[in-house]
mmCIF file of C-alpha atoms in Angstrom:
data_model
loop_
_atom_site.group_PDB
_atom_site.id
_atom_site.type_symbol
_atom_site.label_atom_id
_atom_site.label_comp_id
_atom_site.label_asym_id
_atom_site.label_seq_id
_atom_site.Cartn_x
_atom_site.Cartn_y
_atom_site.Cartn_z
ATOM 1 C CA UNK T 1321 -0.136 0.000 0.135
ATOM 2 C CA UNK T 1322 1.511 3.378 -0.853
ATOM 3 C CA UNK T 1323 2.634 5.667 1.963
ATOM 4 C CA UNK T 1324 2.389 9.442 2.188
ATOM 5 C CA UNK T 1325 6.165 9.670 1.630
ATOM 6 C CA UNK T 1326 6.121 7.402 -1.415
ATOM 7 C CA UNK T 1327 3.261 9.383 -3.056
ATOM 8 C CA UNK T 1328 5.359 12.608 -2.576
ATOM 9 C CA UNK T 1329 8.599 11.227 -3.900
ATOM 10 C CA UNK T 1330 7.194 9.204 -6.861
ATOM 11 C CA UNK T 1331 4.412 11.522 -8.119
ATOM 12 C CA UNK T 1332 5.792 14.599 -9.709
ATOM 13 C CA UNK T 1333 2.553 16.349 -10.230
ATOM 14 C CA UNK T 1334 1.110 15.784 -6.870
ATOM 15 C CA UNK T 1335 4.423 17.002 -5.385
ATOM 16 C CA UNK T 1336 3.928 20.446 -7.036
ATOM 17 C CA UNK T 1337 0.347 20.767 -6.061
ATOM 18 C CA UNK T 1338 1.522 19.775 -2.414
ATOM 19 C CA UNK T 1339 4.287 22.432 -2.645
ATOM 20 C CA UNK T 1340 1.738 25.039 -3.778
ATOM 21 C CA UNK T 1341 -0.649 24.094 -0.948
ATOM 22 C CA UNK T 1342 2.349 24.561 1.407
ATOM 23 C CA UNK T 1343 3.078 28.068 0.248
ATOM 24 C CA UNK T 1344 -0.667 29.135 0.147
ATOM 25 C CA UNK T 1345 -1.234 27.898 3.673
ATOM 26 C CA UNK T 1346 1.913 29.499 4.995
ATOM 27 C CA UNK T 1347 0.956 32.760 3.310
ATOM 28 C CA UNK T 1348 -2.506 32.735 5.290
ATOM 29 C CA UNK T 1349 -0.719 32.745 8.509
ATOM 30 C CA UNK T 1350 1.766 35.417 7.519
ATOM 31 C CA UNK T 1351 -1.379 37.519 6.883
ATOM 32 C CA UNK T 1352 -3.700 36.615 9.769
ATOM 33 C CA UNK T 1353 -1.456 36.442 12.782
ATOM 34 C CA UNK T 1354 0.146 39.833 12.436
ATOM 35 C CA UNK T 1355 -3.157 41.340 11.201
ATOM 36 C CA UNK T 1356 -5.105 40.206 14.249
ATOM 37 C CA UNK T 1357 -2.515 41.736 16.476
ATOM 38 C CA UNK T 1358 -2.395 44.971 14.487
ATOM 39 C CA UNK T 1359 -6.267 45.362 14.435
ATOM 40 C CA UNK T 1360 -6.268 44.749 18.237
ATOM 41 C CA UNK T 1361 -3.667 47.574 18.920
ATOM 42 C CA UNK T 1362 -5.453 49.943 16.425
ATOM 43 C CA UNK T 1363 -8.973 49.380 17.684
ATOM 44 C CA UNK T 1364 -8.425 48.519 21.429
ATOM 45 C CA UNK T 1365 -10.438 45.253 21.119
ATOM 46 C CA UNK T 1366 -10.982 41.983 19.291
ATOM 47 C CA UNK T 1367 -14.301 42.663 17.423
ATOM 48 C CA UNK T 1368 -12.786 43.939 14.266
ATOM 49 C CA UNK T 1369 -10.322 40.860 14.401
ATOM 50 C CA UNK T 1370 -13.361 38.602 14.653
ATOM 51 C CA UNK T 1371 -14.797 40.160 11.623
ATOM 52 C CA UNK T 1372 -11.540 39.474 9.717
ATOM 53 C CA UNK T 1373 -11.699 35.624 10.711
ATOM 54 C CA UNK T 1374 -15.293 35.519 9.826
ATOM 55 C CA UNK T 1375 -14.703 37.359 6.468
ATOM 56 C CA UNK T 1376 -12.200 34.601 5.665
ATOM 57 C CA UNK T 1377 -14.718 31.821 6.101
ATOM 58 C CA UNK T 1378 -17.986 33.868 5.240
ATOM 59 C CA UNK T 1379 -16.858 34.945 1.729
ATOM 60 C CA UNK T 1380 -15.947 31.273 0.961
ATOM 61 C CA UNK T 1381 -19.469 30.116 2.154
ATOM 62 C CA UNK T 1382 -21.113 32.725 -0.288
ATOM 63 C CA UNK T 1383 -19.248 31.658 -3.316
ATOM 64 C CA UNK T 1384 -18.629 28.038 -2.819
ATOM 65 C CA UNK T 1385 -21.879 27.002 -4.764
ATOM 66 C CA UNK T 1386 -20.740 28.708 -7.802
ATOM 67 C CA UNK T 1387 -17.137 27.899 -7.279
ATOM 68 C CA UNK T 1388 -18.088 24.213 -7.466
ATOM 69 C CA UNK T 1389 -19.672 24.540 -10.835
ATOM 70 C CA UNK T 1390 -16.564 26.484 -12.083
ATOM 71 C CA UNK T 1391 -14.323 23.646 -10.903
ATOM 72 C CA UNK T 1392 -16.424 21.087 -12.788
ATOM 73 C CA UNK T 1393 -16.401 23.215 -15.976
ATOM 74 C CA UNK T 1394 -13.279 25.095 -16.380
ATOM 75 C CA UNK T 1395 -9.574 23.765 -16.446
ATOM 76 C CA UNK T 1396 -8.763 23.429 -12.695
ATOM 77 C CA UNK T 1397 -5.115 24.356 -13.105
ATOM 78 C CA UNK T 1398 -6.210 27.662 -14.728
ATOM 79 C CA UNK T 1399 -8.468 28.324 -11.822
ATOM 80 C CA UNK T 1400 -5.683 27.797 -9.288
ATOM 81 C CA UNK T 1401 -3.257 30.231 -11.126
ATOM 82 C CA UNK T 1402 -5.814 32.874 -11.468
ATOM 83 C CA UNK T 1403 -7.060 32.592 -7.847
ATOM 84 C CA UNK T 1404 -3.591 32.876 -6.394
ATOM 85 C CA UNK T 1405 -2.612 35.873 -8.550
ATOM 86 C CA UNK T 1406 -5.970 37.729 -7.596
ATOM 87 C CA UNK T 1407 -5.099 37.038 -3.793
ATOM 88 C CA UNK T 1408 -1.734 38.706 -4.462
ATOM 89 C CA UNK T 1409 -3.583 41.853 -5.391
ATOM 90 C CA UNK T 1410 -6.020 41.556 -2.442
ATOM 91 C CA UNK T 1411 -3.093 41.566 -0.047
ATOM 92 C CA UNK T 1412 -2.347 45.009 -1.221
ATOM 93 C CA UNK T 1413 -5.417 46.293 0.789
ATOM 94 C CA UNK T 1414 -3.858 45.381 4.002
ATOM 95 C CA UNK T 1415 -0.973 47.901 3.599
ATOM 96 C CA UNK T 1416 -3.527 50.665 3.935
ATOM 97 C CA UNK T 1417 -4.484 49.498 7.558
ATOM 98 C CA UNK T 1418 -2.808 52.288 9.547
ATOM 99 C CA UNK T 1419 -5.342 53.565 12.052
ATOM 100 C CA UNK T 1420 -8.573 52.893 13.749
ATOM 101 C CA UNK T 1421 -10.244 54.700 10.855
ATOM 102 C CA UNK T 1422 -8.749 52.297 8.253
ATOM 103 C CA UNK T 1423 -9.039 49.141 10.375
ATOM 104 C CA UNK T 1424 -12.230 48.166 8.339
ATOM 105 C CA UNK T 1425 -9.703 47.436 5.466
ATOM 106 C CA UNK T 1426 -8.271 44.429 7.396
ATOM 107 C CA UNK T 1427 -11.548 42.358 7.103
ATOM 108 C CA UNK T 1428 -12.035 43.877 3.592
ATOM 109 C CA UNK T 1429 -8.609 42.619 2.485
ATOM 110 C CA UNK T 1430 -9.246 39.241 4.036
ATOM 111 C CA UNK T 1431 -12.546 38.972 2.334
ATOM 112 C CA UNK T 1432 -10.924 39.614 -1.013
ATOM 113 C CA UNK T 1433 -8.190 36.984 -0.296
ATOM 114 C CA UNK T 1434 -10.966 34.431 0.656
ATOM 115 C CA UNK T 1435 -12.644 35.161 -2.618
ATOM 116 C CA UNK T 1436 -9.586 33.731 -4.466
ATOM 117 C CA UNK T 1437 -9.470 30.864 -2.042
ATOM 118 C CA UNK T 1438 -13.034 30.118 -2.556
ATOM 119 C CA UNK T 1439 -12.249 29.070 -6.130
ATOM 120 C CA UNK T 1440 -8.923 27.523 -5.443
ATOM 121 C CA UNK T 1441 -10.126 25.118 -2.708
ATOM 122 C CA UNK T 1442 -12.723 23.125 -4.789
ATOM 123 C CA UNK T 1443 -10.528 23.183 -7.786
ATOM 124 C CA UNK T 1444 -7.446 21.688 -5.862
ATOM 125 C CA UNK T 1445 -9.691 19.183 -3.860
ATOM 126 C CA UNK T 1446 -11.591 17.924 -7.038
ATOM 127 C CA UNK T 1447 -8.449 17.819 -8.981
ATOM 128 C CA UNK T 1448 -6.329 15.723 -6.524
ATOM 129 C CA UNK T 1449 -7.808 12.333 -7.432
ATOM 130 C CA UNK T 1450 -6.791 12.902 -11.205
ATOM 131 C CA UNK T 1451 -3.154 13.446 -10.136
ATOM 132 C CA UNK T 1452 -2.831 10.099 -8.236
ATOM 133 C CA UNK T 1453 -3.801 6.549 -8.709
ATOM 134 C CA UNK T 1454 -6.864 5.096 -6.657
ATOM 135 C CA UNK T 1455 -4.443 3.166 -4.426
ATOM 136 C CA UNK T 1456 -2.569 6.505 -3.708
ATOM 137 C CA UNK T 1457 -5.711 8.551 -2.922
ATOM 138 C CA UNK T 1458 -5.783 7.857 0.698
ATOM 139 C CA UNK T 1459 -2.166 8.619 1.374
ATOM 140 C CA UNK T 1460 -2.281 11.704 -0.888
ATOM 141 C CA UNK T 1461 -5.430 13.012 0.993
ATOM 142 C CA UNK T 1462 -3.644 12.510 4.294
ATOM 143 C CA UNK T 1463 -0.409 14.493 3.038
ATOM 144 C CA UNK T 1464 -2.616 17.191 1.642
ATOM 145 C CA UNK T 1465 -4.467 17.538 5.102
ATOM 146 C CA UNK T 1466 -1.206 17.529 6.942
ATOM 147 C CA UNK T 1467 0.044 20.343 4.611
ATOM 148 C CA UNK T 1468 -2.293 22.715 6.257
ATOM 149 C CA UNK T 1469 -1.138 21.705 9.816
ATOM 150 C CA UNK T 1470 2.587 21.859 8.577
ATOM 151 C CA UNK T 1471 2.238 25.454 7.351
ATOM 152 C CA UNK T 1472 0.209 26.445 10.382
ATOM 153 C CA UNK T 1473 2.991 25.415 12.478
ATOM 154 C CA UNK T 1474 5.556 27.261 10.468
ATOM 155 C CA UNK T 1475 3.441 30.260 9.349
ATOM 156 C CA UNK T 1476 1.866 30.852 12.718
ATOM 157 C CA UNK T 1477 5.035 30.726 14.546
ATOM 158 C CA UNK T 1478 7.042 32.890 12.250
ATOM 159 C CA UNK T 1479 4.219 35.175 11.697
ATOM 160 C CA UNK T 1480 3.936 35.834 15.385
ATOM 161 C CA UNK T 1481 7.612 36.235 15.652
ATOM 162 C CA UNK T 1482 8.025 38.453 12.788
ATOM 163 C CA UNK T 1483 5.103 40.659 13.823
ATOM 164 C CA UNK T 1484 6.944 41.377 16.980
ATOM 165 C CA UNK T 1485 10.483 41.590 15.529
ATOM 166 C CA UNK T 1486 9.840 43.717 12.442
ATOM 167 C CA UNK T 1487 6.298 44.770 11.462
ATOM 168 C CA UNK T 1488 3.003 43.280 10.088
ATOM 169 C CA UNK T 1489 3.725 44.862 6.715
ATOM 170 C CA UNK T 1490 6.899 42.918 6.269
ATOM 171 C CA UNK T 1491 4.680 39.774 6.820
ATOM 172 C CA UNK T 1492 2.353 41.030 4.170
ATOM 173 C CA UNK T 1493 5.011 41.417 1.629
ATOM 174 C CA UNK T 1494 6.187 37.865 2.382
ATOM 175 C CA UNK T 1495 2.554 36.451 1.961
ATOM 176 C CA UNK T 1496 2.233 38.215 -1.500
ATOM 177 C CA UNK T 1497 5.586 36.763 -2.677
ATOM 178 C CA UNK T 1498 4.461 33.229 -1.490
ATOM 179 C CA UNK T 1499 1.241 33.600 -3.316
ATOM 180 C CA UNK T 1500 3.213 34.346 -6.599
ATOM 181 C CA UNK T 1501 5.276 31.332 -6.177
ATOM 182 C CA UNK T 1502 2.034 29.160 -5.464
ATOM 183 C CA UNK T 1503 0.666 30.440 -8.881
ATOM 184 C CA UNK T 1504 3.943 29.294 -10.579
ATOM 185 C CA UNK T 1505 3.830 25.937 -8.946
ATOM 186 C CA UNK T 1506 0.149 25.302 -9.979
ATOM 187 C CA UNK T 1507 1.208 26.366 -13.439
ATOM 188 C CA UNK T 1508 3.802 23.620 -13.544
ATOM 189 C CA UNK T 1509 1.482 20.726 -12.930
ATOM 190 C CA UNK T 1510 1.568 18.757 -16.098
ATOM 191 C CA UNK T 1511 -1.289 16.137 -15.845
ATOM 192 C CA UNK T 1512 -4.904 16.981 -16.566
ATOM 193 C CA UNK T 1513 -6.711 17.892 -13.264
ATOM 194 C CA UNK T 1514 -10.089 16.698 -14.488
ATOM 195 C CA UNK T 1515 -11.463 13.719 -16.536
ATOM 196 C CA UNK T 1516 -12.224 14.322 -20.266
ATOM 197 C CA UNK T 1517 -15.515 16.081 -20.605
ATOM 198 C CA UNK T 1518 -18.086 15.522 -23.616
ATOM 199 C CA UNK T 1519 -18.150 18.933 -25.284
ATOM 200 C CA UNK T 1520 -21.023 18.065 -27.406
ATOM 201 C CA UNK T 1521 -23.205 17.910 -24.401
ATOM 202 C CA UNK T 1522 -24.583 21.410 -23.248
ATOM 203 C CA UNK T 1523 -23.614 22.111 -19.648
ATOM 204 C CA UNK T 1524 -26.311 22.579 -17.105
ATOM 205 C CA UNK T 1525 -27.240 25.964 -16.032
ATOM 206 C CA UNK T 1526 -26.111 27.154 -12.556
ATOM 207 C CA UNK T 1527 -29.227 26.246 -10.758
ATOM 208 C CA UNK T 1528 -29.691 23.089 -12.497
ATOM 209 C CA UNK T 1529 -26.170 21.950 -11.807
ATOM 210 C CA UNK T 1530 -26.743 22.797 -8.049
ATOM 211 C CA UNK T 1531 -30.018 20.781 -8.147
ATOM 212 C CA UNK T 1532 -28.103 17.705 -9.799
ATOM 213 C CA UNK T 1533 -25.664 17.859 -6.734
ATOM 214 C CA UNK T 1534 -28.596 18.194 -4.355
ATOM 215 C CA UNK T 1535 -30.412 15.113 -5.901
ATOM 216 C CA UNK T 1536 -27.155 13.157 -5.603
ATOM 217 C CA UNK T 1537 -26.887 14.038 -1.764
ATOM 218 C CA UNK T 1538 -30.497 12.921 -1.290
ATOM 219 C CA UNK T 1539 -29.878 9.537 -2.982
ATOM 220 C CA UNK T 1540 -26.720 8.767 -1.102
ATOM 221 C CA UNK T 1541 -27.126 9.062 2.767
ATOM 222 C CA UNK T 1542 -23.516 8.031 3.696
ATOM 223 C CA UNK T 1543 -22.131 10.876 1.459
ATOM 224 C CA UNK T 1544 -24.772 13.248 3.032
ATOM 225 C CA UNK T 1545 -23.411 12.220 6.353
ATOM 226 C CA UNK T 1546 -19.808 12.936 5.463
ATOM 227 C CA UNK T 1547 -20.851 16.410 4.172
ATOM 228 C CA UNK T 1548 -22.197 17.281 7.661
ATOM 229 C CA UNK T 1549 -19.434 15.735 9.715
ATOM 230 C CA UNK T 1550 -16.882 18.823 9.705
ATOM 231 C CA UNK T 1551 -19.624 20.918 11.318
ATOM 232 C CA UNK T 1552 -18.714 19.799 14.731
ATOM 233 C CA UNK T 1553 -15.273 21.143 14.589
ATOM 234 C CA UNK T 1554 -16.841 24.225 12.641
ATOM 235 C CA UNK T 1555 -19.024 24.802 15.740
ATOM 236 C CA UNK T 1556 -16.095 25.016 17.929
ATOM 237 C CA UNK T 1557 -13.882 27.197 15.643
ATOM 238 C CA UNK T 1558 -15.040 30.344 17.290
ATOM 239 C CA UNK T 1559 -12.334 29.622 19.891
ATOM 240 C CA UNK T 1560 -9.857 31.074 17.255
ATOM 241 C CA UNK T 1561 -11.313 34.536 18.010
ATOM 242 C CA UNK T 1562 -10.468 33.903 21.841
ATOM 243 C CA UNK T 1563 -6.802 33.038 21.102
ATOM 244 C CA UNK T 1564 -5.399 36.697 21.414
ATOM 245 C CA UNK T 1565 -7.432 37.173 24.791
ATOM 246 C CA UNK T 1566 -6.414 33.781 26.113
ATOM 247 C CA UNK T 1567 -2.576 34.567 25.178
ATOM 248 C CA UNK T 1568 -3.093 37.841 27.237
ATOM 249 C CA UNK T 1569 -4.648 35.907 30.111
ATOM 250 C CA UNK T 1570 -1.626 33.555 30.245
ATOM 251 C CA UNK T 1571 0.815 36.373 30.015
ATOM 252 C CA UNK T 1572 1.998 35.593 26.497
ATOM 253 C CA UNK T 1573 0.968 38.439 24.316
ATOM 254 C CA UNK T 1574 1.360 38.315 20.448
ATOM 255 C CA UNK T 1575 4.001 35.548 20.609
ATOM 256 C CA UNK T 1576 1.565 33.498 22.745
ATOM 257 C CA UNK T 1577 -1.146 34.065 20.038
ATOM 258 C CA UNK T 1578 1.228 32.679 17.461
ATOM 259 C CA UNK T 1579 2.124 29.757 19.638
ATOM 260 C CA UNK T 1580 -1.547 28.770 20.117
ATOM 261 C CA UNK T 1581 -2.089 29.054 16.318
ATOM 262 C CA UNK T 1582 1.026 27.035 15.819
ATOM 263 C CA UNK T 1583 -0.151 24.288 18.379
ATOM 264 C CA UNK T 1584 -3.316 24.148 16.339
ATOM 265 C CA UNK T 1585 -1.289 23.539 13.264
ATOM 266 C CA UNK T 1586 0.729 21.028 14.746
ATOM 267 C CA UNK T 1587 -2.412 19.017 15.715
ATOM 268 C CA UNK T 1588 -3.619 19.361 12.222
ATOM 269 C CA UNK T 1589 -0.362 18.047 10.858
ATOM 270 C CA UNK T 1590 -0.377 14.792 12.954
ATOM 271 C CA UNK T 1591 -4.061 14.216 13.144
ATOM 272 C CA UNK T 1592 -4.699 13.142 9.402
ATOM 273 C CA UNK T 1593 -1.848 10.684 9.619
ATOM 274 C CA UNK T 1594 -2.950 9.079 12.876
ATOM 275 C CA UNK T 1595 -6.486 8.758 11.996
ATOM 276 C CA UNK T 1596 -5.826 7.234 8.605
ATOM 277 C CA UNK T 1597 -3.867 4.389 10.377
ATOM 278 C CA UNK T 1598 -6.978 3.772 12.526
ATOM 279 C CA UNK T 1599 -9.264 3.635 9.649
ATOM 280 C CA UNK T 1600 -6.920 1.459 7.732
ATOM 281 C CA UNK T 1601 -6.923 -0.969 10.711
ATOM 282 C CA UNK T 1602 -10.735 -0.781 10.949
ATOM 283 C CA UNK T 1603 -12.378 0.445 7.888
ATOM 284 C CA UNK T 1604 -15.958 -0.754 9.079
ATOM 285 C CA UNK T 1605 -15.564 1.759 11.879
ATOM 286 C CA UNK T 1606 -15.058 4.929 9.658
ATOM 287 C CA UNK T 1607 -18.143 6.679 10.851
ATOM 288 C CA UNK T 1608 -17.597 5.798 14.578
ATOM 289 C CA UNK T 1609 -14.051 6.936 14.387
ATOM 290 C CA UNK T 1610 -15.159 10.264 12.933
ATOM 291 C CA UNK T 1611 -17.573 10.698 15.863
ATOM 292 C CA UNK T 1612 -14.937 9.934 18.422
ATOM 293 C CA UNK T 1613 -12.605 12.456 16.817
ATOM 294 C CA UNK T 1614 -15.254 15.092 17.049
ATOM 295 C CA UNK T 1615 -15.792 14.281 20.628
ATOM 296 C CA UNK T 1616 -12.194 14.514 21.499
ATOM 297 C CA UNK T 1617 -11.941 17.918 19.903
ATOM 298 C CA UNK T 1618 -14.822 19.205 22.251
ATOM 299 C CA UNK T 1619 -13.434 17.514 25.290
ATOM 300 C CA UNK T 1620 -10.122 19.069 24.494
ATOM 301 C CA UNK T 1621 -11.362 22.578 24.564
ATOM 302 C CA UNK T 1622 -13.412 21.985 27.783
ATOM 303 C CA UNK T 1623 -10.081 21.063 29.480
ATOM 304 C CA UNK T 1624 -8.336 24.203 27.868
ATOM 305 C CA UNK T 1625 -10.919 26.321 29.659
ATOM 306 C CA UNK T 1626 -9.748 25.286 32.982
ATOM 307 C CA UNK T 1627 -5.870 25.218 32.844
ATOM 308 C CA UNK T 1628 -3.810 28.363 33.962
ATOM 309 C CA UNK T 1629 -0.505 27.455 32.170
ATOM 310 C CA UNK T 1630 0.446 28.153 28.668
ATOM 311 C CA UNK T 1631 2.553 24.879 27.975
ATOM 312 C CA UNK T 1632 -0.441 22.771 29.094
ATOM 313 C CA UNK T 1633 -2.981 24.799 27.082
ATOM 314 C CA UNK T 1634 -0.580 24.348 23.925
ATOM 315 C CA UNK T 1635 -0.693 20.396 24.560
ATOM 316 C CA UNK T 1636 -4.313 20.318 24.678
ATOM 317 C CA UNK T 1637 -4.665 22.545 21.636
ATOM 318 C CA UNK T 1638 -2.433 19.961 19.931
ATOM 319 C CA UNK T 1639 -4.652 17.149 21.004
ATOM 320 C CA UNK T 1640 -7.856 18.958 20.016
ATOM 321 C CA UNK T 1641 -6.737 19.883 16.518
ATOM 322 C CA UNK T 1642 -5.066 16.480 15.946
ATOM 323 C CA UNK T 1643 -8.824 15.059 16.403
ATOM 324 C CA UNK T 1644 -10.100 17.848 14.362
ATOM 325 C CA UNK T 1645 -7.516 17.735 11.569
ATOM 326 C CA UNK T 1646 -7.941 13.956 11.261
ATOM 327 C CA UNK T 1647 -11.661 14.250 11.161
ATOM 328 C CA UNK T 1648 -11.225 16.774 8.353
ATOM 329 C CA UNK T 1649 -8.845 14.984 6.186
ATOM 330 C CA UNK T 1650 -10.476 11.483 6.781
ATOM 331 C CA UNK T 1651 -13.993 12.723 5.685
ATOM 332 C CA UNK T 1652 -12.452 14.485 2.798
ATOM 333 C CA UNK T 1653 -10.784 11.247 1.600
ATOM 334 C CA UNK T 1654 -14.017 9.409 1.958
ATOM 335 C CA UNK T 1655 -15.842 11.950 -0.304
ATOM 336 C CA UNK T 1656 -13.171 11.968 -2.764
ATOM 337 C CA UNK T 1657 -13.405 8.224 -2.927
ATOM 338 C CA UNK T 1658 -17.107 7.951 -3.186
ATOM 339 C CA UNK T 1659 -18.156 10.818 -5.518
ATOM 340 C CA UNK T 1660 -17.666 10.775 -9.450
ATOM 341 C CA UNK T 1661 -15.446 13.185 -11.107
ATOM 342 C CA UNK T 1662 -18.319 14.954 -12.952
ATOM 343 C CA UNK T 1663 -19.914 15.999 -9.679
ATOM 344 C CA UNK T 1664 -16.773 16.008 -7.401
ATOM 345 C CA UNK T 1665 -16.321 19.872 -7.495
ATOM 346 C CA UNK T 1666 -19.924 20.459 -6.616
ATOM 347 C CA UNK T 1667 -20.123 17.986 -3.825
ATOM 348 C CA UNK T 1668 -16.830 19.200 -2.393
ATOM 349 C CA UNK T 1669 -18.145 22.862 -2.610
ATOM 350 C CA UNK T 1670 -21.220 21.647 -0.749
ATOM 351 C CA UNK T 1671 -19.065 20.056 1.952
ATOM 352 C CA UNK T 1672 -17.102 23.412 2.294
ATOM 353 C CA UNK T 1673 -20.069 25.493 2.144
ATOM 354 C CA UNK T 1674 -21.724 23.718 5.052
ATOM 355 C CA UNK T 1675 -18.575 23.984 7.311
ATOM 356 C CA UNK T 1676 -17.690 27.385 6.293
ATOM 357 C CA UNK T 1677 -21.153 28.693 7.117
ATOM 358 C CA UNK T 1678 -20.977 26.976 10.614
ATOM 359 C CA UNK T 1679 -17.439 28.403 11.167
ATOM 360 C CA UNK T 1680 -18.315 31.877 10.034
ATOM 361 C CA UNK T 1681 -21.373 31.947 12.299
ATOM 362 C CA UNK T 1682 -19.404 30.563 15.336
ATOM 363 C CA UNK T 1683 -16.713 33.199 14.848
ATOM 364 C CA UNK T 1684 -19.088 35.961 14.568
ATOM 365 C CA UNK T 1685 -21.009 34.902 17.677
ATOM 366 C CA UNK T 1686 -18.010 34.496 19.694
ATOM 367 C CA UNK T 1687 -16.719 37.778 18.452
ATOM 368 C CA UNK T 1688 -19.803 39.680 19.694
ATOM 369 C CA UNK T 1689 -19.047 38.413 23.301
ATOM 370 C CA UNK T 1690 -15.243 38.479 23.185
ATOM 371 C CA UNK T 1691 -14.798 41.873 24.638
ATOM 372 C CA UNK T 1692 -17.331 41.410 27.480
ATOM 373 C CA UNK T 1693 -17.231 37.755 28.424
ATOM 374 C CA UNK T 1694 -14.491 35.717 30.137
ATOM 375 C CA UNK T 1695 -12.260 33.992 27.715
ATOM 376 C CA UNK T 1696 -12.601 30.663 29.578
ATOM 377 C CA UNK T 1697 -16.359 30.764 29.448
ATOM 378 C CA UNK T 1698 -16.234 31.262 25.609
ATOM 379 C CA UNK T 1699 -13.834 28.465 25.278
ATOM 380 C CA UNK T 1700 -15.875 26.094 27.386
ATOM 381 C CA UNK T 1701 -18.930 27.002 25.367
ATOM 382 C CA UNK T 1702 -17.256 26.064 22.105
ATOM 383 C CA UNK T 1703 -16.015 22.836 23.275
ATOM 384 C CA UNK T 1704 -19.433 21.902 24.746
ATOM 385 C CA UNK T 1705 -21.139 22.811 21.269
ATOM 386 C CA UNK T 1706 -18.829 20.432 19.436
ATOM 387 C CA UNK T 1707 -19.272 17.660 21.869
ATOM 388 C CA UNK T 1708 -23.179 17.918 21.795
ATOM 389 C CA UNK T 1709 -22.972 17.937 17.889
ATOM 390 C CA UNK T 1710 -20.709 14.813 17.821
ATOM 391 C CA UNK T 1711 -23.394 12.752 19.977
ATOM 392 C CA UNK T 1712 -26.427 14.070 17.922
ATOM 393 C CA UNK T 1713 -24.474 13.400 14.474
ATOM 394 C CA UNK T 1714 -23.625 9.793 15.510
ATOM 395 C CA UNK T 1715 -27.197 9.134 16.632
ATOM 396 C CA UNK T 1716 -28.769 10.462 13.457
ATOM 397 C CA UNK T 1717 -26.043 8.892 11.038
ATOM 398 C CA UNK T 1718 -25.689 5.445 12.688
ATOM 399 C CA UNK T 1719 -27.685 3.709 9.997
ATOM 400 C CA UNK T 1720 -25.918 5.624 7.067
ATOM 401 C CA UNK T 1721 -22.495 3.889 7.344
ATOM 402 C CA UNK T 1722 -22.918 1.184 4.796
ATOM 403 C CA UNK T 1723 -23.549 0.887 1.016
ATOM 404 C CA UNK T 1724 -20.551 2.912 -0.313
ATOM 405 C CA UNK T 1725 -18.289 0.293 -1.854
ATOM 406 C CA UNK T 1726 -15.920 3.102 -3.205
ATOM 407 C CA UNK T 1727 -14.843 3.884 0.396
ATOM 408 C CA UNK T 1728 -12.990 0.618 0.583
ATOM 409 C CA UNK T 1729 -10.174 2.646 -1.160
ATOM 410 C CA UNK T 1730 -9.369 4.094 2.122
ATOM 411 C CA UNK T 1731 -8.160 0.880 3.302
ATOM 412 C CA UNK T 1732 -6.720 -0.691 0.309
#
């Protein structure tokens, strides 16, 4: 069975796409960590920062239905190149964030960057199975899931350090340069990122194309269950808004904020690889393992709400996001294995749409309370919401675990 390392070393096109993902995800943190600290200093509170986090996910949610249609119709490599170059231009808005009066340009710039990511995410996810063999898909998806965690560790740590050592604007320059590099790497992918299409058939209109994906989900309960599984972690994602306040509470400042985000990334790095091994050992327990991973995330943040020491908090963040990252990557691999290529872009968009709406809502709600409520109470509330969702999801989907032969690719 191919391993994550063997897929990286033997498959040139996947390696280039993976490298592009590393650069993109690293650039995200070189923008977000310094910007959150900058907005906090300029406005004296965390609300505008919460709007920036919400814009990052909310814009994605608004555009994903259309982005999925585009990913199923247009050359996915061209989408990736264009989306990254658009994001470079969007980073330019952040250089005008200089005072409380211009702080609103922070969320606006993040929203513009998110517009590019809304199109690149479904294109990369839908195109991945066409760059690897069916036997390599599980390992490739685990590596892709770990790429976000890898650069969250590196980007969040360096973003926090550089924001203190130099300036946020230096970080923005590095992020823009990284996005240019990512566009070049995507352009270098040689293999087609989608199956050949019958150009004699008139493509469906947007609403009809969305309707086709909805009918597919109605007819496939296991796939429908996979589309809703990420929402548990999404409900708890409002804790990210509390990270700067938690860092201050633990006497760590901007560096502490960076370390908390880095710990989150470390968990997301190791989680997909660990949960993949459990699924390989017990492929018939896929849905049960997904439910357990959701629960561990919730319990982890309930524990974080009680600890007074930064090192212990960091360890618990790693544990929670190892469970959350494994949940995300494993459910994504299952969807890619089960959904046909002609529908994969739209179903992946529905998957991302559901979770981004939940994440955005969680971040906005927590943002409304972050300046007036004890950080530990908000963290505990987010952990409890995830745990409750995990239990309810498992009860509602316990009969939807069979009938998807394609999911056997996860253990082959």
